Coordinates of C-alpha atoms and ligand atoms in Angstrom, one line a residue:
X1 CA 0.0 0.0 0.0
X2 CA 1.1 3.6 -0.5
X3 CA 0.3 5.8 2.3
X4 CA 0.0 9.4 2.7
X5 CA 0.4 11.2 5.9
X6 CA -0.4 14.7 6.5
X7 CA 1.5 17.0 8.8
X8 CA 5.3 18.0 9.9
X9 CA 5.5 17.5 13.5
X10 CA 6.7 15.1 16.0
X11 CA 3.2 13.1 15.9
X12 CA 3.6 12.8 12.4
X13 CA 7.4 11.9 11.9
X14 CA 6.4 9.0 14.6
X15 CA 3.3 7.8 12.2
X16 CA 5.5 7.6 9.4
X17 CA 8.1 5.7 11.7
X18 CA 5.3 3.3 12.5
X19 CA 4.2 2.8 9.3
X20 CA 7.4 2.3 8.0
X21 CA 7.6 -0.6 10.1
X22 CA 4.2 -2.1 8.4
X23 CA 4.8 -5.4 6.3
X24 CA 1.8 -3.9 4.1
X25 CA 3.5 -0.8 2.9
X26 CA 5.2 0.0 -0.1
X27 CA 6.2 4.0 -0.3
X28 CA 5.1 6.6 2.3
X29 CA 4.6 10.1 1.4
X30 CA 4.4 12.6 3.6
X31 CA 2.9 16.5 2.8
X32 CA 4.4 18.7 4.1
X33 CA 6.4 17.0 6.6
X34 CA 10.3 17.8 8.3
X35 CA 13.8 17.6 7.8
X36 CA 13.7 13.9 9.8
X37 CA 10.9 12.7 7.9
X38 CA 12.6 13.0 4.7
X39 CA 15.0 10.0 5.9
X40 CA 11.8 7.9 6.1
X41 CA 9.1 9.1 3.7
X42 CA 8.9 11.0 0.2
X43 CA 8.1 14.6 1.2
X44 CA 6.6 17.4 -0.8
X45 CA 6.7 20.5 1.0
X46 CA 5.3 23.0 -1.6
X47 CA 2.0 21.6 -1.0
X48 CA -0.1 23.1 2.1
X49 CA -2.5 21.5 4.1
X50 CA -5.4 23.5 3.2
X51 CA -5.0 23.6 -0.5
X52 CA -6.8 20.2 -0.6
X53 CA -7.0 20.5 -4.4
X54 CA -3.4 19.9 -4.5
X55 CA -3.8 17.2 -2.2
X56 CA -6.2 15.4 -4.0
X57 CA -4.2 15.8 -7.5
X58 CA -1.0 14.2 -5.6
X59 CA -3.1 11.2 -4.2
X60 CA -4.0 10.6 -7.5
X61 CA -0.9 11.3 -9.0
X62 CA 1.3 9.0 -6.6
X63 CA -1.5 6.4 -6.8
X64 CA -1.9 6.9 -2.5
X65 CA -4.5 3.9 -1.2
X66 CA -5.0 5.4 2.3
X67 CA -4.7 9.5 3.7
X68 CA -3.6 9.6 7.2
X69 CA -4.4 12.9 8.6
X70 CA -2.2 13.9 11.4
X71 CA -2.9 17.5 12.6
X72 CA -6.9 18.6 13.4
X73 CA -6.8 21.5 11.3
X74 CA -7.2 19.7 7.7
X75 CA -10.3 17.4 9.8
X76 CA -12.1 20.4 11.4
X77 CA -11.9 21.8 7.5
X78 CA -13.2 18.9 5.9
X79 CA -10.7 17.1 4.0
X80 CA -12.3 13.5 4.5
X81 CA -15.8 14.9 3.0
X82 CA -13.8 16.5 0.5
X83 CA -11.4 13.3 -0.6
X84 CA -13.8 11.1 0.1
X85 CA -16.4 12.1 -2.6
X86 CA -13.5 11.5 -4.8
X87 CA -13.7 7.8 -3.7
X88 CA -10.3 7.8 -1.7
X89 CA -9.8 6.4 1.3
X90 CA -9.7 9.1 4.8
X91 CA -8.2 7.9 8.3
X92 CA -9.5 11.1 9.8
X93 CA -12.9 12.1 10.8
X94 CA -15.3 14.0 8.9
X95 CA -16.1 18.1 9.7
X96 CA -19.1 17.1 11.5
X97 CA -17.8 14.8 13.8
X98 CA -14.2 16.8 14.1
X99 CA -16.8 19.4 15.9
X100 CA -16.2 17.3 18.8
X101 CA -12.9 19.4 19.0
X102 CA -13.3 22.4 16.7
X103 CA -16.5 23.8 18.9
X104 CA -15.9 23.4 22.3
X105 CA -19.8 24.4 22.8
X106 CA -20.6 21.3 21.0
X107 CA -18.2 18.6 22.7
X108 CA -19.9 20.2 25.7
X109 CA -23.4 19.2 25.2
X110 CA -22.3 16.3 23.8
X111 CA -20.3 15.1 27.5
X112 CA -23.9 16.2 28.7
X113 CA -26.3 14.9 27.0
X114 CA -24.4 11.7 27.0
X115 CA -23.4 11.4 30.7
X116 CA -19.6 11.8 29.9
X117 CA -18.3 13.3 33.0
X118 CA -17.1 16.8 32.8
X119 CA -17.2 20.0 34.1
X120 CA -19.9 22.0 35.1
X121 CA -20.9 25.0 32.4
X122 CA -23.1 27.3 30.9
X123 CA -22.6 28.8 27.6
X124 CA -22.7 32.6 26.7
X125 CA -23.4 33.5 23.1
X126 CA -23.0 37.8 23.6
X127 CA -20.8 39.8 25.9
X128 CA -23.4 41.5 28.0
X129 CA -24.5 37.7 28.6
X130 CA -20.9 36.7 29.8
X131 CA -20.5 39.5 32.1
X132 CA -23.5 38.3 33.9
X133 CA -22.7 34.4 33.9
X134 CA -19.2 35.1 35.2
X135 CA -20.1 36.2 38.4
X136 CA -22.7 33.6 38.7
X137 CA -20.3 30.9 38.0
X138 CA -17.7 32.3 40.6
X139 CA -20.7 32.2 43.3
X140 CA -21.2 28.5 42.9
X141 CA -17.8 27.6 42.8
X142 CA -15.4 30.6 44.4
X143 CA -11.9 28.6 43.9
X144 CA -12.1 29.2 40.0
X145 CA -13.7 29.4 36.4
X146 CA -12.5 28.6 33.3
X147 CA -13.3 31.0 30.0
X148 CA -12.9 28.7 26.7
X149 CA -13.6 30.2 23.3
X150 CA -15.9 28.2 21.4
X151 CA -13.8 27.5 18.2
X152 CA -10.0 26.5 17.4
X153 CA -7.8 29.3 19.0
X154 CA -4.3 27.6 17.7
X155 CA -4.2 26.3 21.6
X156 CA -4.7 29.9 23.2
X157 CA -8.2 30.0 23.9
X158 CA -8.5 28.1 27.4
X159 CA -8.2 30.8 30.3
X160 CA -7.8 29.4 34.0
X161 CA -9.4 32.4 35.7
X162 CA -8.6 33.0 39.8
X163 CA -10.5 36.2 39.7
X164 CA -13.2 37.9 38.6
X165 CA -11.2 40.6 37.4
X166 CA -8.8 38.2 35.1
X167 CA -12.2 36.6 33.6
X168 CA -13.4 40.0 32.8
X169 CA -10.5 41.1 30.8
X170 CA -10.7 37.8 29.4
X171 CA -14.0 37.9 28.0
X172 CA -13.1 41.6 26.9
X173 CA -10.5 40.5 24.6
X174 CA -12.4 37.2 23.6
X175 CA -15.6 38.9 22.8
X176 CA -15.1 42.6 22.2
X177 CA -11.6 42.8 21.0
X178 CA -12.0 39.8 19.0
X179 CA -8.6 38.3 19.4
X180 CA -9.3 35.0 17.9
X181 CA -11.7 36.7 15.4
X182 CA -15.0 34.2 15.1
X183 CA -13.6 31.6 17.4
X184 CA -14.2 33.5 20.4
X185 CA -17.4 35.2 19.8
X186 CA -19.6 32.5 21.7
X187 CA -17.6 30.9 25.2
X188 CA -18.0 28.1 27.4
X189 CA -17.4 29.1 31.0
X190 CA -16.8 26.2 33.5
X191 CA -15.8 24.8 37.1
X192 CA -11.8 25.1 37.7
X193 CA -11.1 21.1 38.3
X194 CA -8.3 20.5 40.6
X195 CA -6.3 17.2 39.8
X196 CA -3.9 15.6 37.6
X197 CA -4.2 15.4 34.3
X198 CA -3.9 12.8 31.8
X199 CA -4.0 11.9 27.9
X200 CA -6.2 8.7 26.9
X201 CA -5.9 8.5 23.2
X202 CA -8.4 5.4 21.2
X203 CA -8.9 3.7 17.9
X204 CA -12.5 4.4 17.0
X205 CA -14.6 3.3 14.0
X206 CA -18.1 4.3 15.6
X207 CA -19.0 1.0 17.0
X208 CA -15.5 0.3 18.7
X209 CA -13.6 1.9 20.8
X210 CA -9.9 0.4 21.3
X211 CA -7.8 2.7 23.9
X212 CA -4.0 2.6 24.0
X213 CA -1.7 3.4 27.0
X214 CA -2.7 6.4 28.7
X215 CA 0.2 9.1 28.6
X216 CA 0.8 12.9 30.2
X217 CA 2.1 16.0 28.8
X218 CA 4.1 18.9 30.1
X219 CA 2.5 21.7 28.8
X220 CA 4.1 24.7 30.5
X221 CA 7.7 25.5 29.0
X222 CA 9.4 25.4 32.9
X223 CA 10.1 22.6 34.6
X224 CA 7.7 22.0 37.8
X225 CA 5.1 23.7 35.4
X226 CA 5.6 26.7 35.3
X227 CA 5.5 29.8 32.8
X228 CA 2.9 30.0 29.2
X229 CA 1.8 26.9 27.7
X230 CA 3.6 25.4 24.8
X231 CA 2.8 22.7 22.6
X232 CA 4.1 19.8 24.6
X233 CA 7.5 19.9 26.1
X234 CA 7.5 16.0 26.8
X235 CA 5.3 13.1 27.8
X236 CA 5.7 9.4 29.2
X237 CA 3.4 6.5 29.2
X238 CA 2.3 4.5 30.8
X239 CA 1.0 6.5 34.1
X240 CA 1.8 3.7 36.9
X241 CA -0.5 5.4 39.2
X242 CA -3.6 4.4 37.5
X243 CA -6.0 2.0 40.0
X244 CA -8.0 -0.4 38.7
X245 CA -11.0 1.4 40.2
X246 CA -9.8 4.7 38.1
X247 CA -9.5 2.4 35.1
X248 CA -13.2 0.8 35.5
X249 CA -14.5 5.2 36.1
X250 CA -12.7 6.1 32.6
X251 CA -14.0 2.7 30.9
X252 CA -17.7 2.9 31.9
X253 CA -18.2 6.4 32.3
X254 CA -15.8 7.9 29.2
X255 CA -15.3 5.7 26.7
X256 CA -18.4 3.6 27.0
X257 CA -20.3 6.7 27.2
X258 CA -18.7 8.2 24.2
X259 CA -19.5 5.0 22.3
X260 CA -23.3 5.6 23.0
X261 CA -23.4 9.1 22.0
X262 CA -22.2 8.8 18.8
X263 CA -24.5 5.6 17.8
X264 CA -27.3 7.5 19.9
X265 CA -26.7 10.7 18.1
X266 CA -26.2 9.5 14.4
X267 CA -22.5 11.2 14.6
X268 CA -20.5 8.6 14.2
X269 CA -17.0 8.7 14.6
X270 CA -14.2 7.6 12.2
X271 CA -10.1 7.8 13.4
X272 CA -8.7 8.9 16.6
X273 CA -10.1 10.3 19.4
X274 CA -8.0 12.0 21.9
X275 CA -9.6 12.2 25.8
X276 CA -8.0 15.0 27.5
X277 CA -8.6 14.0 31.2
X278 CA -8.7 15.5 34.7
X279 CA -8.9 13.0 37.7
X280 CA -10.0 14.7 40.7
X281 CA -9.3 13.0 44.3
X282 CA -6.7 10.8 42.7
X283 CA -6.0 7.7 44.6
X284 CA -8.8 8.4 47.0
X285 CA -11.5 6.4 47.5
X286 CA -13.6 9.4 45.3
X287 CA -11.3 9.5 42.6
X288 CA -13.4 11.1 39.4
X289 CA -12.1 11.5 35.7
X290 CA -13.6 14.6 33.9
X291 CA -12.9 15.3 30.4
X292 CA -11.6 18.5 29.9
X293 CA -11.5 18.2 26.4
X294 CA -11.7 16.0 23.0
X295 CA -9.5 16.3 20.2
X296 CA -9.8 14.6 16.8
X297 CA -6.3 13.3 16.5
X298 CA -3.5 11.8 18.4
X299 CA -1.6 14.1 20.4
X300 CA 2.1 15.5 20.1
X301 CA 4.2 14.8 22.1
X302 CA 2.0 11.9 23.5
X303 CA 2.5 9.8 19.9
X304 CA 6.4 9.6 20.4
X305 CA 5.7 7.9 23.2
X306 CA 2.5 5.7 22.5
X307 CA 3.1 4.4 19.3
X308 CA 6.3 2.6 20.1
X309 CA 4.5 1.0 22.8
X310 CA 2.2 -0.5 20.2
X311 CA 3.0 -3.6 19.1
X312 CA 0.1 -3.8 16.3
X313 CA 0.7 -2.9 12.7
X314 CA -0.4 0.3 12.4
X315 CA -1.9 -0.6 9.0
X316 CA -4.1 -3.4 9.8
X317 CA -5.3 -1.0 12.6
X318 CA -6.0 1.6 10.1
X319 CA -8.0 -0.1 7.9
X320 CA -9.8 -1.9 10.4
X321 CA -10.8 1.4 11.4
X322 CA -12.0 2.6 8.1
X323 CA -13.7 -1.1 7.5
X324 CA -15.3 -0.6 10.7
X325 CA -13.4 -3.8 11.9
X326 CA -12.1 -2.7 14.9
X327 CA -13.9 -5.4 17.1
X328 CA -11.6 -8.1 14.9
X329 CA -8.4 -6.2 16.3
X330 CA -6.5 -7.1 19.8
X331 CA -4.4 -4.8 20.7
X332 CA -1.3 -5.7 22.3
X333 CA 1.2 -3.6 23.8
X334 CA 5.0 -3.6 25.2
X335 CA 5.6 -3.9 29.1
X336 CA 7.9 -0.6 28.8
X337 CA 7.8 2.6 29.4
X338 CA 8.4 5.6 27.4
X339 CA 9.5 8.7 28.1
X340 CA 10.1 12.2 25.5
X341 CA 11.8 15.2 26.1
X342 CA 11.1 17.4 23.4
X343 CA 14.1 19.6 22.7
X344 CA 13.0 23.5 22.1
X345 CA 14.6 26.9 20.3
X346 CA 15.4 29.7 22.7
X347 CA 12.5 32.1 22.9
X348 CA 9.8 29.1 22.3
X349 CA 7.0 29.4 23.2
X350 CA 7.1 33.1 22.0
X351 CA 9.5 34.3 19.2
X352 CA 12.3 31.6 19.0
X353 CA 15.6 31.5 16.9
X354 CA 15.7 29.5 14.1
X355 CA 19.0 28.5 11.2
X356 CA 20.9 26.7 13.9
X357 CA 22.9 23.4 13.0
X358 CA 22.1 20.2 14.9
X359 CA 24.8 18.0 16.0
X360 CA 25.0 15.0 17.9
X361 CA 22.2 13.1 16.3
X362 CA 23.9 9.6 14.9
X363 CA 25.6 9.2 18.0
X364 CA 22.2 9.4 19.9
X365 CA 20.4 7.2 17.4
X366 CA 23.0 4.4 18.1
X367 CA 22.3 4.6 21.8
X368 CA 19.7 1.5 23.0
X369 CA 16.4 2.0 23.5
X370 CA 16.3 5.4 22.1
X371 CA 14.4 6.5 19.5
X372 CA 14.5 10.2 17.8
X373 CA 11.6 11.9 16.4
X374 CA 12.1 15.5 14.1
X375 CA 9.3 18.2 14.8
X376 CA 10.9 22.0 13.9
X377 CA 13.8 20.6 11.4
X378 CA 14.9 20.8 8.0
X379 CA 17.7 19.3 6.1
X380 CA 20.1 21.6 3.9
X381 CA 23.3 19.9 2.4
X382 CA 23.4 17.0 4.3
X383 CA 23.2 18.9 7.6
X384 CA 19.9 19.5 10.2
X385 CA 19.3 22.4 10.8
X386 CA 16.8 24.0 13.3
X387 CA 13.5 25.2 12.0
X388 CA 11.0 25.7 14.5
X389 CA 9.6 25.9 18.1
X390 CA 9.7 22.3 19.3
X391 CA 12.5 20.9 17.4
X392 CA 13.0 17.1 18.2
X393 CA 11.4 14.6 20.8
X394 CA 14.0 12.5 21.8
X395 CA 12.3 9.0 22.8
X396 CA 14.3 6.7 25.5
X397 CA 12.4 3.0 26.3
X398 CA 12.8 1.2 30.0
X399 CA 11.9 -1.7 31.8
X400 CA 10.8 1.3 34.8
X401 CA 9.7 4.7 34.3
X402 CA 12.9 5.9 36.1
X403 CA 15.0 3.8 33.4
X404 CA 13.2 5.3 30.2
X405 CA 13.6 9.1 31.7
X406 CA 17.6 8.1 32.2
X407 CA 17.8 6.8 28.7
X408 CA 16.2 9.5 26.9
X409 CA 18.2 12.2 28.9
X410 CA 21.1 10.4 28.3
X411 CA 20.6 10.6 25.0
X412 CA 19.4 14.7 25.1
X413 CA 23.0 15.5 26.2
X414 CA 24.8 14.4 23.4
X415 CA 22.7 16.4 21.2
X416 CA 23.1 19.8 20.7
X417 CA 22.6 23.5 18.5
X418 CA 22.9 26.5 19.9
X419 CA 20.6 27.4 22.7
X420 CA 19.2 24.5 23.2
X421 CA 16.3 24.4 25.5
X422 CA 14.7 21.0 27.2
X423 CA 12.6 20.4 30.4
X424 CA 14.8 18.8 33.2
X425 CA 11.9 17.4 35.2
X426 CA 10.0 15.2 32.4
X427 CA 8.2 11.9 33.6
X428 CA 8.9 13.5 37.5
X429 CA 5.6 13.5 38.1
X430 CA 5.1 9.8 37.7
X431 CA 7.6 8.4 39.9
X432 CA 6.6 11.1 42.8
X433 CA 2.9 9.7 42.7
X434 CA 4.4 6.2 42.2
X435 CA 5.7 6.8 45.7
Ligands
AMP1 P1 -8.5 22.3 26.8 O1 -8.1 22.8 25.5 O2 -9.9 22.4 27.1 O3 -7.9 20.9 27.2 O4 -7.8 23.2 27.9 C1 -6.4 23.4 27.9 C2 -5.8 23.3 29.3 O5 -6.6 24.1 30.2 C3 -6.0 21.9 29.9 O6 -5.0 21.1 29.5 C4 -6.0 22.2 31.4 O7 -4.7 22.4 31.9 C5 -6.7 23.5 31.4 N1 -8.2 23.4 31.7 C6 -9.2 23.2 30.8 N2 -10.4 23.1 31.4 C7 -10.1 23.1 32.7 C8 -10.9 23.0 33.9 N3 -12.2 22.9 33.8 N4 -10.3 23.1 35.1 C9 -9.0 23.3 35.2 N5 -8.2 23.4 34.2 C10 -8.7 23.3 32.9
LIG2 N1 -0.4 17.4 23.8 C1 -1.6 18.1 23.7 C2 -2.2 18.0 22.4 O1 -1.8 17.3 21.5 O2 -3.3 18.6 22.2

C-alpha cells in the first residue's frame, strides 16, 4: 500500500516511523512533513494542508491507497468529506464529527447529553451575557472558572481564571476585542477542576472503541510547570498510578459513554479520538475522571511515546478502522515505558531563533532503546538544521519509568545547537505519585 500522511511534527514523523515498520507498505509520502521525515518518507513541501486540491491531485498522481491525517486543522476543515467524494480512502474524521474538538460548545453538550463526566458550564453567546454568567459561575464555585472560546484558538483560547477581574479582561478580549476573530465570539465558562491530568488517546470506527496506553504531557515550558503553555514539552506513558477502580470510572463512564453518543446521536466517529482528562481525588477512595477536552487526533508529544509501545501494525489497525473492523483487532502492547523530552529553540513558546545546525544526532540514534523523532527541522546539504519551536522529541524506552527518563536524557546531552532548550523534570511527576 502507498500511504500518505499529512503534517510536519513530532506526531507525524512517529506515524511515518510506524508505518514504516508495516509489512503492508510499499512507499510513504508525507505533505508537508520535516527535515527527519525526509530519511523515512517521500516529502513534498510545496503543497499546504489546506489547498486540498493539490492534495487530492497528488493522491492521485502517486496512486496513494489510504490519507492519514495527522494534525486537526485539515479534519475540522473537511478534508475527509472533500477526498472522500472523490472515492479515496480518509483515516480522519469527517467536519461534522471533528466538531467534537473544533466547537468546544458542542463537545460540551455532547459530555452532557451523554453522561460523559465533565465539568460544570453554561454557555454565553454575547458579551453582556458573559459579564452576567461570570459572576454567577464564581458564586457557585469561588476557587475558580475557566473561559474557553468556542472554536480553534491555535491552543490559546483556554483561560484558568482566579479572579473575577482576570475573567473580565478575558471575556473583553475574547468577545469585544476579537482576538481570535470568530472563534471567540460564543464561550463556554466552566468549574476550575483540581487534579492531575492525563491523555487517553483510542482507535474508533463508531461502534469500537480500542484505547492505547494512557500518557501525560508537560505543557508549560518550565520545569515543575511553570510559565505559558507550549505545545508539549514532553510526555511518558504508561502512568503507573492508575488504579484499577480509576481504570473501571474512565471505561464505563468515558469511553463507553462516548461509544453511546455517537451511535445514539447518528454522529458517528471515524479515526482517533484524543480524551484529555482531569482526575479529581486521585488515589482516593472518590477518585473522578472529567474530560476536559476532545481532540480529533493523536496528540504531540504523546505519539512519540505511545506508538512505540504498540506492538500492532499500524496498517491493519488503520483499515480496520475505516472497515469498521475494529472489534476483529486485539491490541497488544510492550511492558515498557516511554519517556520524550522534546528539545526547544530559545525564545519558544514566543518568538524563537531558528537557522541553527544540529549535532550530535547519529551518535544518539546508536544509543539502545532510544528513539529520535524530528518536529521544527529541515535538512540543507546533508546537515539538520533547526527550523521551528519544538524541534526534536528524543524518545528513550525502559523496563521502569525511572529507566526510560535516564535513557532519553542520556541521549538529550549528546545532542546539541545553539541554545538549546529542554525540560529537566519530564516523567517527575510519575515516579513522585508512584511513591
Ligand atoms: P483544553 O483545551 O480544554 O484541554 O484546555 C487546555 C488546558 O486548560 C487543559 O490542559 C487544562 O490544563 C486547562 N483546563 C481546561 N479546562 C479546565 C478546567 N475545567 N479546570 C481546570 N483546568 C482546565
Ligand atoms: N499534547 C496536547 C495535544 O496534542 O493537544
Amino acid at each position: 500500500m502507498n500511504i500518505l500522511v499529512l503534517g510536519s511534527g513530532g506526531r507525524e514523523h512517529t506515524i511515518v516511523w510506524k508505518f514504516k515498520n508495516s509489512a503492508n507498505v510499499k512507499q510513504i509520502f508525507c505533505i508537508p512533513g520535516n527535515g527527519g521525515i525526509e530519511e523515512d518518507a517521500i516529502c513534498e513541501p510545496s503543497i499546504k494542508l489546506s489547498e486540498f486540491d493539490k492534495i487530492l491531485q497528488f493522491v492521485k498522481d502517486k496512486k496513494i491507497d489510504i490519507v492519514f491525517v495527522g494534525p486537526e486543522q485539515p479534519s475540522v476543515e473537511g478534508i475527509k468529506d472533500y477526498l472522500s467524494s472523490y472515492g479515496i480512502s480518509v483515516f480522519s474524521p469527517t467536519k461534522e464529527q471533528a466538531l467534537l474538538e473544533g466547537s468546544k460548545i458542542f463537545a460540551k453538550n455532547f459530555m452532557q447529553k451523554y453522561n460523559i463526566p465533565t465539568a460544570d458550564f453554561v454557555i454565553a453567546n454575547d458579551y453582556d451575557t458573559a459579564k452576567v454568567l461570570i459572576k454567577e459561575i464564581f458564586k457557585k464555585y469561588p476557587d475558580g472558572i475557566v473561559i474557553k472560546a468556542d472554536g480553534l484558538a491555535a491552543g490559546k483560547g483556554v483561560v484558568v481564571c482566579d479572579t473575577i477581574d482576570e475573567a473580565e479582561n478575558v471575556i473583553y478580549e475574547m468577545m469585544v476585542k476579537k482576538i481570535f476573530k470568530s472563534s471567540g465570539e460564543k464561550i463556554v465558562i466552566e468549574r476550575k477542576l483540581k487534579g492531575i491530568e492525563m491523555s487517553l488517546i483510542a482507535f474508533c470506527d463508531g461502534e469500537t472503541i480500542l484505547p492505547l496506553t494512557h500518557s501525560q504531557d508537560h505543557k508549560q515550558i518550565y520545569d515543575y510547570d511553570r510559565g505559558p503553555n507550549t505545545g508539549g514539552m514532553g510526555a511518558y506513558s504508561p502512568l503507573p498510578f492508575i488504579s484499577k477502580n480509576l481504570e473501571k470510572k474512565i471505561n464505563d463512564q468515558i469511553l463507553n459513554n462516548f461509544i453511546l453518543g455517537i451511535k445514539d446521536s447518528g454522529l458517528g466517529y471515524c479515526g482517533v479520538i484524543y480524551f484529555g482528562l482531569m482526575i479529581e481525588n486521585l488515589a482516593k477512595e472518590n477518585e473522578q475522571p472529567y474530560v476536559l477536552e476532545f481532540n480529533c487526533r493523536f496528540g504531540d508529544p504523546e505519539t512519540q511515546v505511545i506508538l512505540p509501545l504498540v506492538n500492532n501494525d499500524l496498517t491493519e489497525i488503520t483499515i480496520a478502522t475505516l472497515n469498521k473492523e475494529l472489534k476483529k483487532i486485539k491490541l497488544s502492547f510492550s511492558d515498557k515505558y516511554a519517556c520524550c523530552v522534546v528539545l526547544a529553540s530559545l525564545g519558544y513558546p514566543g518568538e524563537y531563533e531558528t537557522g541553527k545546525e544540529i549535532s550530535g544526532l547519529d551518535r544518539a540514534k546508536e544509543f539502545p532503546n532510544v528513539l529520535i523523532f524530528h518536529a521544527g527541522t529541515k535538512k540543507v546539504d546533508n546537515k539538520f538544521l533547526t527550523s521551528g519551536g519544538r524541534v526534536l522529541g528524543v524518545v528513550g524506552l525502559g523496563d521502569t519509568l525511572k529507566a526510560a527518563i535516564e535513557t532519553s536524557y542520556k541521549a538529550v546531552d549528546v545532542i546539541n545547537f545553539a541554545n538549546k532548550y529542554h525540560r529537566k523534570d519530564i516523567g517527575q511527576k510519575g515516579l513522585k505519585l508512584l511513591c
